[in-house]
mmCIF file of C-alpha atoms in Angstrom:
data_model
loop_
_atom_site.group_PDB
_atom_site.id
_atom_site.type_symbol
_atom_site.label_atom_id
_atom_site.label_comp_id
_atom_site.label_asym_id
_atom_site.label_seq_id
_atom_site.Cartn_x
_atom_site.Cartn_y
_atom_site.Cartn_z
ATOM 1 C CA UNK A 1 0.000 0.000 0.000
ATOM 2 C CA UNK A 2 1.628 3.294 -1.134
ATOM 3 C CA UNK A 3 1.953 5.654 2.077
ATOM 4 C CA UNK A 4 0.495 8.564 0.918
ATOM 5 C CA UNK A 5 -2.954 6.233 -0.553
ATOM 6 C CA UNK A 6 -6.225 8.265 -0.361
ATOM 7 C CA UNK A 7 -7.266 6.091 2.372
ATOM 8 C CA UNK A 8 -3.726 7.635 4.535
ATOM 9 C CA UNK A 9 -4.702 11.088 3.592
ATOM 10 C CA UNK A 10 -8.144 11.074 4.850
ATOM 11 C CA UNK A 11 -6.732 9.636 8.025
ATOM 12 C CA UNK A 12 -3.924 11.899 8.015
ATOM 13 C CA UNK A 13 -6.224 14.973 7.345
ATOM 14 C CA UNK A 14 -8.825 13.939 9.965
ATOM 15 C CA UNK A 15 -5.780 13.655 12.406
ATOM 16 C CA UNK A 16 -3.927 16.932 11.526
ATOM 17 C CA UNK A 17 -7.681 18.616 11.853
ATOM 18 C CA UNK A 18 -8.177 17.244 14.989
ATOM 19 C CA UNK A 19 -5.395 18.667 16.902
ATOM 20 C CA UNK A 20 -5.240 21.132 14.907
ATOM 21 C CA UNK A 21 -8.883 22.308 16.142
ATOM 22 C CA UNK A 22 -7.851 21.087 19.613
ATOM 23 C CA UNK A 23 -5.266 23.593 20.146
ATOM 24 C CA UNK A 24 -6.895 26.334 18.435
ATOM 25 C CA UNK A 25 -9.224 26.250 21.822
ATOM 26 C CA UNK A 26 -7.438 24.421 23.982
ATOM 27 C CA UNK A 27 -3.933 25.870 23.355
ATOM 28 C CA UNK A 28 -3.952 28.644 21.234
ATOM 29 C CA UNK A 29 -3.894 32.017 23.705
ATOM 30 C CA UNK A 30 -6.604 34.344 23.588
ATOM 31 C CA UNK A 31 -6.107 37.499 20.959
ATOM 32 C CA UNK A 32 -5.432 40.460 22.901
ATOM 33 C CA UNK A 33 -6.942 42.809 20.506
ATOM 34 C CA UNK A 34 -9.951 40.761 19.193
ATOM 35 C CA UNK A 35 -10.357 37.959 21.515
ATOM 36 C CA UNK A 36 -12.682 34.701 21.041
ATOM 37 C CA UNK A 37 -13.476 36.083 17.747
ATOM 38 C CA UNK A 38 -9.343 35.452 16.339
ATOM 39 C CA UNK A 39 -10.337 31.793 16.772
ATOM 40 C CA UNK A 40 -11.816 31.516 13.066
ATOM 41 C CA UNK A 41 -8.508 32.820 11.796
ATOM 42 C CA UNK A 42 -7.472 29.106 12.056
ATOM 43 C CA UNK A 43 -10.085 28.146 9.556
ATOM 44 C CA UNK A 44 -10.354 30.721 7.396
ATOM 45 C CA UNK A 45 -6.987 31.543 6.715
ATOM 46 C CA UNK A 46 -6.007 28.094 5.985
ATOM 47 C CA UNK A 47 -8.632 27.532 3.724
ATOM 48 C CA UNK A 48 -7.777 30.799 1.550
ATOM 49 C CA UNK A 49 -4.533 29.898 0.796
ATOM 50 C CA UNK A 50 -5.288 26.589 0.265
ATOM 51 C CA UNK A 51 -7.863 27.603 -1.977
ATOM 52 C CA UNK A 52 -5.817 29.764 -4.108
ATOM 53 C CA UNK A 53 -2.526 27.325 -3.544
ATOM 54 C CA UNK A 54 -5.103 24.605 -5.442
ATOM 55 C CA UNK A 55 -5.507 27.112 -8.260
ATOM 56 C CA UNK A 56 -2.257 27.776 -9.063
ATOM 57 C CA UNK A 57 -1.362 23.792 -8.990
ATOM 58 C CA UNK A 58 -4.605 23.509 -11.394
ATOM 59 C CA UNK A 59 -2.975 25.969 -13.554
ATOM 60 C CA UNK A 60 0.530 23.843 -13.864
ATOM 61 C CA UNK A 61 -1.674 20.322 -14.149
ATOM 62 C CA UNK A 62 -2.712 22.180 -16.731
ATOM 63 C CA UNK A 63 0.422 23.158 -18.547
ATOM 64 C CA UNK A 64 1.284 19.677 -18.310
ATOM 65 C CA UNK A 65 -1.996 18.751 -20.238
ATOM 66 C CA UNK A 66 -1.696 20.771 -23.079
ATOM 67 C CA UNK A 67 2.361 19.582 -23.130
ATOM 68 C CA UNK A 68 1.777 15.916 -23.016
ATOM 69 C CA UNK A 69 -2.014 15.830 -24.189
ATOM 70 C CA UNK A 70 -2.933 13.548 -21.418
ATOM 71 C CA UNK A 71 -6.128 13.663 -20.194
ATOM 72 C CA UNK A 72 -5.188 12.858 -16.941
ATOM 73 C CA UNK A 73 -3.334 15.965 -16.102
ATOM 74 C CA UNK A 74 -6.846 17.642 -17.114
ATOM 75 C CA UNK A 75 -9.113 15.680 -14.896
ATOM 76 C CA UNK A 76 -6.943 17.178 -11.835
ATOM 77 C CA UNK A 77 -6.927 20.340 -13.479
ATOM 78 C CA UNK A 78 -10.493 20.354 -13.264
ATOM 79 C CA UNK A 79 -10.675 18.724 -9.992
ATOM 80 C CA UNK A 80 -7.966 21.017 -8.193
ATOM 81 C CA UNK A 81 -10.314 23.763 -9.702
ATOM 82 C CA UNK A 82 -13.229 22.427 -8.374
ATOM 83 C CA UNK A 83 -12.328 21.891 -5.059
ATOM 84 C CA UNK A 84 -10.915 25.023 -4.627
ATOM 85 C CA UNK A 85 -14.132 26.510 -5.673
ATOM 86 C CA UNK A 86 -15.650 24.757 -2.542
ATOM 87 C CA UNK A 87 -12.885 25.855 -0.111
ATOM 88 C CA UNK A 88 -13.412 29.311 -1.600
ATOM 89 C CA UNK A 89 -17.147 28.863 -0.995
ATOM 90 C CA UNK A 90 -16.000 27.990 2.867
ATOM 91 C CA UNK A 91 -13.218 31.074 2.785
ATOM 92 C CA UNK A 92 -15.823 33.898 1.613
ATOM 93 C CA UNK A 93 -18.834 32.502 3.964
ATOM 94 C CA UNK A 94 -16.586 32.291 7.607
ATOM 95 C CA UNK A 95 -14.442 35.224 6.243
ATOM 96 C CA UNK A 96 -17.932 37.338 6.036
ATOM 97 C CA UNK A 97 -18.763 35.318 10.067
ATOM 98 C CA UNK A 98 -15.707 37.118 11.124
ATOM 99 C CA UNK A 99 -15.993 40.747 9.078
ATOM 100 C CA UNK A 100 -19.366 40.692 10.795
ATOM 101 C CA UNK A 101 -18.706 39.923 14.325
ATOM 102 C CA UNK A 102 -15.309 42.358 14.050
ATOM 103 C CA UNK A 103 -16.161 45.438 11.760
ATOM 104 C CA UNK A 104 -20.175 44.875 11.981
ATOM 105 C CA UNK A 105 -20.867 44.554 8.525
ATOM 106 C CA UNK A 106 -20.771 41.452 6.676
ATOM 107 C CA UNK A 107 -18.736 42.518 3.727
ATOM 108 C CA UNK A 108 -16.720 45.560 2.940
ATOM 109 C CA UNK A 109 -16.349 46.671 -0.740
ATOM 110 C CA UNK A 110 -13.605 49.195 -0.274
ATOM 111 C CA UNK A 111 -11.239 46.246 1.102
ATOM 112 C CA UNK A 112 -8.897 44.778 -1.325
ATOM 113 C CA UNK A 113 -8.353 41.486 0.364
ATOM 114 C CA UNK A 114 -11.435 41.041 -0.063
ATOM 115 C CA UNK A 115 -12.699 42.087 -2.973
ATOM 116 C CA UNK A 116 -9.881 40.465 -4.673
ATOM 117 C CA UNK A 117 -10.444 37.319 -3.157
ATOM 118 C CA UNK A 118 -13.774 38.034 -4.760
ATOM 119 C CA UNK A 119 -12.640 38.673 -8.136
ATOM 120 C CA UNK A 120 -10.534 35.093 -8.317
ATOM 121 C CA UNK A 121 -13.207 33.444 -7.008
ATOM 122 C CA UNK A 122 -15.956 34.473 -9.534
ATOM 123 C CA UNK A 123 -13.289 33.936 -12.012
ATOM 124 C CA UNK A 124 -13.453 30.653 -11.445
ATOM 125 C CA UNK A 125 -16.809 30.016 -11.001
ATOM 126 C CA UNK A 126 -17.080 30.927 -14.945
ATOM 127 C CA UNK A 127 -14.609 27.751 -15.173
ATOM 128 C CA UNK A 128 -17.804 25.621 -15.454
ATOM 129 C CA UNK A 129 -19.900 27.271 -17.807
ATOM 130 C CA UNK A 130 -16.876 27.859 -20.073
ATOM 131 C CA UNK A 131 -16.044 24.086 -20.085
ATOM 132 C CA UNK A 132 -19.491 23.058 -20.534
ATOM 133 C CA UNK A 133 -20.455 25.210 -23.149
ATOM 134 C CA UNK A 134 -17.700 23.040 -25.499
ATOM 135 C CA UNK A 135 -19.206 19.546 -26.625
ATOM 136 C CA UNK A 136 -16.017 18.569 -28.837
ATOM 137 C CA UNK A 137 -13.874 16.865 -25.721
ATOM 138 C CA UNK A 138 -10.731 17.599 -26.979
ATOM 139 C CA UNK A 139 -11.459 21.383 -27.673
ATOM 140 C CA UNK A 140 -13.291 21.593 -23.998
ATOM 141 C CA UNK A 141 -9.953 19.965 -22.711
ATOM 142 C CA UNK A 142 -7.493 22.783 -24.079
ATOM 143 C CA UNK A 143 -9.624 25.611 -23.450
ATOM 144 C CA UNK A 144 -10.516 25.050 -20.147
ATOM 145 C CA UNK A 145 -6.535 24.463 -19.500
ATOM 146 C CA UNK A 146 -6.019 27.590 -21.522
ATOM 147 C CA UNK A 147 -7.985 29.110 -19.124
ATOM 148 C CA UNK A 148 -6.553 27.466 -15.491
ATOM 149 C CA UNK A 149 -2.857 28.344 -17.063
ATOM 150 C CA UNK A 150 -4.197 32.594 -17.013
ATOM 151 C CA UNK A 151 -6.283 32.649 -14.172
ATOM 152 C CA UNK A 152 -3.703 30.524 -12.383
ATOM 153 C CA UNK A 153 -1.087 33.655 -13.745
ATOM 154 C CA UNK A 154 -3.835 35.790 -12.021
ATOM 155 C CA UNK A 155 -3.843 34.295 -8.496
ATOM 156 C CA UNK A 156 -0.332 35.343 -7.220
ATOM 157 C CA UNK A 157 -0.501 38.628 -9.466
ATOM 158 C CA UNK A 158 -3.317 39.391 -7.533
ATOM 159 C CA UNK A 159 -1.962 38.473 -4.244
ATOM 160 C CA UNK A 160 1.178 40.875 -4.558
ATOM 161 C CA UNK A 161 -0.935 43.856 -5.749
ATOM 162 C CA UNK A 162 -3.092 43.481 -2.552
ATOM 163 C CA UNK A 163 -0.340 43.153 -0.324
ATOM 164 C CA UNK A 164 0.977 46.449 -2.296
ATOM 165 C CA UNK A 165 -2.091 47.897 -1.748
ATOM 166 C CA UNK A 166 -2.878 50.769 1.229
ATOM 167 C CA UNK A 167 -5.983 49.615 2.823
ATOM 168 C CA UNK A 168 -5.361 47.797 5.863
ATOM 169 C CA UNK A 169 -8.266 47.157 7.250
ATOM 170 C CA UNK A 170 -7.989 43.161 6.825
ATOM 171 C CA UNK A 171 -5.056 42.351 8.884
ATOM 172 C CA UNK A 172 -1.654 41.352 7.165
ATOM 173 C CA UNK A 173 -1.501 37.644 9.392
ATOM 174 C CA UNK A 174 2.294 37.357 8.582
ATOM 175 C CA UNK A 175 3.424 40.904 8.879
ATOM 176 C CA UNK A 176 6.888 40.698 10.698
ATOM 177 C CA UNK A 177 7.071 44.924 11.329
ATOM 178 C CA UNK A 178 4.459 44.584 14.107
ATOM 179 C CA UNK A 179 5.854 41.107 15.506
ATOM 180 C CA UNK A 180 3.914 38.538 13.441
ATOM 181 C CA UNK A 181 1.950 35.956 15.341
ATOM 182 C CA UNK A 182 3.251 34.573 18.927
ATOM 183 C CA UNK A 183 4.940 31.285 18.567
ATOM 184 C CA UNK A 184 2.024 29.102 19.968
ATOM 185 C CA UNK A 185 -0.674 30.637 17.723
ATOM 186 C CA UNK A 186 2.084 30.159 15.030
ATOM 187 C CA UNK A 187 2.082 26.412 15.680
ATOM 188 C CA UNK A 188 -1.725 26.082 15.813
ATOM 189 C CA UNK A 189 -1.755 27.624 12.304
ATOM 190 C CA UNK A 190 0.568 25.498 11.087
ATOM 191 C CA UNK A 191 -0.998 22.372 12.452
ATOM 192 C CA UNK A 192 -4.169 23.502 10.887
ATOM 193 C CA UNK A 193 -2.858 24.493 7.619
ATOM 194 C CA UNK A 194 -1.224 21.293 7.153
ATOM 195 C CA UNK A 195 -4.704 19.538 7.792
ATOM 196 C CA UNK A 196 -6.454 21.519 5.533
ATOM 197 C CA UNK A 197 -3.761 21.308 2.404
ATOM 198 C CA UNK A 198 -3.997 17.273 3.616
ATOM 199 C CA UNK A 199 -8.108 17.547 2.811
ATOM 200 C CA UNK A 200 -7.745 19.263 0.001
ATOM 201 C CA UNK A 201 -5.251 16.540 -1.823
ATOM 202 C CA UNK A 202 -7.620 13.599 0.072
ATOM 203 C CA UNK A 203 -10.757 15.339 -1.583
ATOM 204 C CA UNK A 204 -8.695 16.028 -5.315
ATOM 205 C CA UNK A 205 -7.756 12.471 -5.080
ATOM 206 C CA UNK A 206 -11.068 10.866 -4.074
ATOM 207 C CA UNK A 207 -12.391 12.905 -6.739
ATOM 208 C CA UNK A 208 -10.008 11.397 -9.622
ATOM 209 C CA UNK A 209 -10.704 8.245 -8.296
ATOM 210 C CA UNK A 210 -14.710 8.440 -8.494
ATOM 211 C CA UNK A 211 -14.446 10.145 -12.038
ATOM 212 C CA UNK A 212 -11.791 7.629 -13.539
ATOM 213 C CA UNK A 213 -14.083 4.687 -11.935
ATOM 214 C CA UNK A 214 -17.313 6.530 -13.647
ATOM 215 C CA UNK A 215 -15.578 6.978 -16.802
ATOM 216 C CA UNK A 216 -14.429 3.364 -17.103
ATOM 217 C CA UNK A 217 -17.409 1.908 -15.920
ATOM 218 C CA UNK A 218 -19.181 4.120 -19.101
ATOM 219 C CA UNK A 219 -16.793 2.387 -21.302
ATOM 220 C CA UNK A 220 -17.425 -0.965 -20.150
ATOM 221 C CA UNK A 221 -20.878 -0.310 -20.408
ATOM 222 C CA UNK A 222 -20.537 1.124 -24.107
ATOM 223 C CA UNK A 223 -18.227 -2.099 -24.661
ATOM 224 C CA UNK A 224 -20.769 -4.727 -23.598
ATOM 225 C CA UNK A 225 -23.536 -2.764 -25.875
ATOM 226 C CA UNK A 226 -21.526 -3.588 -28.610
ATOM 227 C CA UNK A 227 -21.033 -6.992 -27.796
ATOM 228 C CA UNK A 228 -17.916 -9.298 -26.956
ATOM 229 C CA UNK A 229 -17.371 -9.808 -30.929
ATOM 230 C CA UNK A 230 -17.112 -6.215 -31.913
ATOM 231 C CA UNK A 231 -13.877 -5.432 -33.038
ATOM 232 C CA UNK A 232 -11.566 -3.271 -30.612
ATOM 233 C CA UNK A 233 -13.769 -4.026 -27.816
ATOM 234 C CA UNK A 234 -11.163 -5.854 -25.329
ATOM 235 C CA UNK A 235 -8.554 -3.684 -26.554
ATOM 236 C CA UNK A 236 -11.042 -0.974 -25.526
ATOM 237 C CA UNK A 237 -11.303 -2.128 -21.982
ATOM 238 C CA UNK A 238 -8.239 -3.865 -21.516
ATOM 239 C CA UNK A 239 -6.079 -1.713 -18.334
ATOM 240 C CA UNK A 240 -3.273 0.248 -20.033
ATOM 241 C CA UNK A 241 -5.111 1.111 -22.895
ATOM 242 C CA UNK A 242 -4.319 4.750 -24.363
ATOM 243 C CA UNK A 243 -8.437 5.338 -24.084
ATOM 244 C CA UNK A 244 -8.905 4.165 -20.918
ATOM 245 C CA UNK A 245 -7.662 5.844 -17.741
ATOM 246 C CA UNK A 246 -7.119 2.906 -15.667
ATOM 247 C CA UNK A 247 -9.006 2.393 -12.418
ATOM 248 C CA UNK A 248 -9.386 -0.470 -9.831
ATOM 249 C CA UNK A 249 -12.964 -1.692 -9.693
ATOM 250 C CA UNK A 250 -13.018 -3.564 -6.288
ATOM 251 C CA UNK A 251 -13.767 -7.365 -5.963
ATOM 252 C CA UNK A 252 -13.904 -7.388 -9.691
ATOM 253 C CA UNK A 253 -10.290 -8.824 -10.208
ATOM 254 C CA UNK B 1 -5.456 13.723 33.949
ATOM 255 C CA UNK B 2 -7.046 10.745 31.982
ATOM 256 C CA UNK B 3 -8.474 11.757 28.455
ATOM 257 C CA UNK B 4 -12.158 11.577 29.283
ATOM 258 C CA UNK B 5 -11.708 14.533 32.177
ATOM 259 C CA UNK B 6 -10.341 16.774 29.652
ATOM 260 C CA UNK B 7 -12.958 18.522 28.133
ATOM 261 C CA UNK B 8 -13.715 18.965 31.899
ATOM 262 C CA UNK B 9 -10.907 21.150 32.084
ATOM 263 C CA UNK B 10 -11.162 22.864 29.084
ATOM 264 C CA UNK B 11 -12.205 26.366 29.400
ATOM 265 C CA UNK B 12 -16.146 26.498 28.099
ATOM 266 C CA UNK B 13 -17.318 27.808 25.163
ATOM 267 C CA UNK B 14 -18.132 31.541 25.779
ATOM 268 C CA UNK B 15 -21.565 31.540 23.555
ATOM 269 C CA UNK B 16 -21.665 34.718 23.782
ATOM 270 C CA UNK B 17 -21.900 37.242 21.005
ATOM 271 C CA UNK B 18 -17.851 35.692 19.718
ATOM 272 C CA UNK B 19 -18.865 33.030 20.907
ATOM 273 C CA UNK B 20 -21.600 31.878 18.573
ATOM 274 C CA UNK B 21 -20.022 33.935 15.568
ATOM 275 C CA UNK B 22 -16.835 31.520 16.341
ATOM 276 C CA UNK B 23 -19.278 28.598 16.337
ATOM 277 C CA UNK B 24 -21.090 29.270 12.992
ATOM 278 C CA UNK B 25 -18.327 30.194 11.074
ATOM 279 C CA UNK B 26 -17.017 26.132 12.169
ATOM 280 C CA UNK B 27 -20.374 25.023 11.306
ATOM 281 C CA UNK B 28 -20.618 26.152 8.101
ATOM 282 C CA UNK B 29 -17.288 24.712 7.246
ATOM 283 C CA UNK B 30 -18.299 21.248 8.867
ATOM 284 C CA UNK B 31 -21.386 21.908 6.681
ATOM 285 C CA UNK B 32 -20.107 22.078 3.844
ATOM 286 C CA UNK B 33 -17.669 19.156 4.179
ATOM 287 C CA UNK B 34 -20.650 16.893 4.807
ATOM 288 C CA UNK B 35 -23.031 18.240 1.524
ATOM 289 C CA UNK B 36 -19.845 17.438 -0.204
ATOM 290 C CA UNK B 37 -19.026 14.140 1.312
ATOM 291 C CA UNK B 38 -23.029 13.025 0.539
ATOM 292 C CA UNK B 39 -22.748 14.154 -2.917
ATOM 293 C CA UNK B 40 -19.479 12.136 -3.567
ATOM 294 C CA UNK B 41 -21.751 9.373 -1.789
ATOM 295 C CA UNK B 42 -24.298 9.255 -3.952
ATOM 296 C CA UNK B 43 -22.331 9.157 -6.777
ATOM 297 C CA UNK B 44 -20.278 6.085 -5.286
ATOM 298 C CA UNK B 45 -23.835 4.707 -4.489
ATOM 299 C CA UNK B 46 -24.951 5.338 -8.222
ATOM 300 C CA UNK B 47 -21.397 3.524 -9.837
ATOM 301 C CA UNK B 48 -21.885 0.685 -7.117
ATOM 302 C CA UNK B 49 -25.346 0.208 -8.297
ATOM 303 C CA UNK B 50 -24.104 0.570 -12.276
ATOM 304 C CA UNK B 51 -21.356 -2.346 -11.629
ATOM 305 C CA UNK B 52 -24.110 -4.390 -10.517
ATOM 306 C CA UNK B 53 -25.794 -4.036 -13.309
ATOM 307 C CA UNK B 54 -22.705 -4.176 -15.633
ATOM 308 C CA UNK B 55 -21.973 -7.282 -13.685
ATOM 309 C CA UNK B 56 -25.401 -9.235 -14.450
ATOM 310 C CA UNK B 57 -25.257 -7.924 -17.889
ATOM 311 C CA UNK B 58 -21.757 -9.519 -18.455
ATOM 312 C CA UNK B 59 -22.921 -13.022 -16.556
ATOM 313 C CA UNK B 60 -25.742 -12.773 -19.079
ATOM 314 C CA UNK B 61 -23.391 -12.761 -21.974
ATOM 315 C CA UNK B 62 -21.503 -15.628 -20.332
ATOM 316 C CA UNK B 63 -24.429 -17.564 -19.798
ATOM 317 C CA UNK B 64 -25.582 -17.085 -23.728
ATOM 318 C CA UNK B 65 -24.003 -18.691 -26.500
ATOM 319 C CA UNK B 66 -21.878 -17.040 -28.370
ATOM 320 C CA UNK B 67 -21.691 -16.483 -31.934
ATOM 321 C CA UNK B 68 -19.915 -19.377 -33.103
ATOM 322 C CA UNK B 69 -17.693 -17.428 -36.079
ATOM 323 C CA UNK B 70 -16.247 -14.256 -33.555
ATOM 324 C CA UNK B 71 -12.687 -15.260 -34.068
ATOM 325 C CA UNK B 72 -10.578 -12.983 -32.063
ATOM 326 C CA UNK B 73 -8.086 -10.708 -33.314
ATOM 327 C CA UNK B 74 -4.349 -10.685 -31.913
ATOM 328 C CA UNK B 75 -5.201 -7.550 -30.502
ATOM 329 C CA UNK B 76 -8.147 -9.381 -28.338
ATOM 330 C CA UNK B 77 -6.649 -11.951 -27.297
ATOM 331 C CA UNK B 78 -3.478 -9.585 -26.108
ATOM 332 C CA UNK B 79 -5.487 -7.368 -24.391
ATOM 333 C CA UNK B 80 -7.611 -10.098 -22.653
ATOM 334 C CA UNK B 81 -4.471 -11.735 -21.442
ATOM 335 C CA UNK B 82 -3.428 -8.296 -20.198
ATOM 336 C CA UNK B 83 -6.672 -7.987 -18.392
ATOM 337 C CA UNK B 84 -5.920 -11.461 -16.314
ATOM 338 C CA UNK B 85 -5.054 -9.131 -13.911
ATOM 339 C CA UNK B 86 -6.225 -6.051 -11.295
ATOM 340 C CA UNK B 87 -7.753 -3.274 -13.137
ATOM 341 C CA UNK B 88 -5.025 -0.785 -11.693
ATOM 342 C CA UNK B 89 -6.101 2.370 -9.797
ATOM 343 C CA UNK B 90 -5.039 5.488 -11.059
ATOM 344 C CA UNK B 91 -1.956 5.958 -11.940
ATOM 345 C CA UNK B 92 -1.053 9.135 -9.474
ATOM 346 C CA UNK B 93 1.478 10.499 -11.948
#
């Protein structure tokens, strides 16, 4: 069994999330300027840069696609994408929890953090609609990596113009001029961070895995329409075939 | 201290106004994690339930006689001799 198997990374992530969330209130000391409130800074900041980390890998899973043409460095393209979109889902709703509870307004439109964080994240909600709108699978596979590879270029431009930026309203987390965080919140983060970038690759992979075993199973099921006699078919199906991604079906060996 | 007594110790949740803001914003993340972990369910559910079917439709064929002039090709009979084995997962490149 290969160490890092998605089966280790769920129980790695669960475990890394675990303490993680243990010492964020069991640990972690008390924000002297915000208080009880500075505890969802260990969930959403992890899940922001996680999010946008998972966008720029989509955007080199992508390069890789439209160098080698393989369609699996496009599924996890799209997959990185997608669950990225979900963390980003997570980072906007606790990020509003927290702009609420510390400014008293849910959102703040003159902030660059987050407006920016906006901005990527509609981005890539067009992602879908743009990939869907293809039929042709081959075309749908190069554009959509055309477009991971630029908004992927986006992300970290984006990042360094809002940390260029004036308005400091959002705190800068890593700031070293005013002292950064205290070691023992620094250690939380990490712990937390690290379980979060562990979901994210369990969820990416568990993802692969269910579309590669949908995909194969639709191939199976277009081989046995035609028949055991037509011609190709157990080529067709056969594990190691250039059209089929290959994928363990359990108990069927 | 044994394990158990440990949430004993623990500091309560202050539920007050932080408090429950702290306690949504982790709900809506455990939330989500669960709509996603049902969807990828039923779609697990719905292949599970599509090998079944793929699997009666192949003992069907099986149990059918076959057409007695489907000579196989070398290509077939390579590939079916490759298939002898595991369908491989992924291949996590």
């Amino acid at each position: 069994m290969k160490l890092l198997s998605l089966r280790n990374l769920i129980f790695l992530a669960a475990a890394l999330l675990g303490v993680g969330y243990g010492l964020v209130f069991f640990y972690a000391p008390l924000d002297a300027d915000q208080g009880f409130i500075q505890k969802i800074f260990y969930l959403h900041v992890p899940l922001a840069i996680v999010a946008l980390i998972g966008f720029v890998v989509a955007a080199v899973h992508a390069i890789r696609h439209l160098r080698s043409n393989d369609p699996i460095h496009d599924l996890r393209a799209y997959t990185s994408i997608h669950t990225s979109v979900i963390f980003g889902v997570a980072v906007l709703i606790t990020g509003a929890i927290w702009a609420k509870a510390s400014w008293g307004r849910w959102w703040v439109w003159d902030e660059p953090t987050l407006v920016s964080f906006l901005i990527v994240f509609l981005l890539y909600a067009t992602y879908y609609p743009l990939r869907y709108a293809i039929e042709d699978r081959d075309r749908q596979a190069r554009y959509a990596s055309v477009f991971a590879i630029t908004a992927g270029a986006f992300v970290p431009l984006n990042f360094i113009a809002v940390r260029l930026a004036e308005q400091l309203i959002h705190p800068r987390t890593f700031a070293t001029a005013n002292g950064g965080l205290p070691a023992e919140m620094m250690l939380t983060f990490l712990v937390c961070f690290a379980g979060m970038a562990a979901l994210w690759v369990a969820l990416v992979r568990f993802e692969i895995t269910a579309k590669s075993v949908s995909g194969q199973l639709g191939r199976l099921r277009r081989a046995l329409d035609a028949g055991p006699s037509a011609p190709g078919t157990a080529a067709r199906i056969a594990p190691g075939s250039p059209n089929l991604p290959a994928a363990r079906l359990p108990d069927q060996a | 201290m044994s394990a158990a007594l440990l949430p004993l110790a623990a500091p309560a949740l202050p539920l007050d106004d932080a408090g429950q803001y702290v306690a949504g914003a982790y709900l809506v993340f455990v939330v989500l994690l669960i709509v996603y972990v049902g969807i990828m369910a039923a779609k697990l559910a719905r292949i599970s339930s599509e090998i079944a079917s793929l699997a009666e439709a192949a003992e069907g064929g099986v149990t059918q006689p076959r057409p007695a002039a489907a000579p196989r090709t070398e290509l077939e009979a390579e590939a079916e001799s490759r298939a002898g084995g595991e369908i491989e997962e992924p291949a996590e490149r």
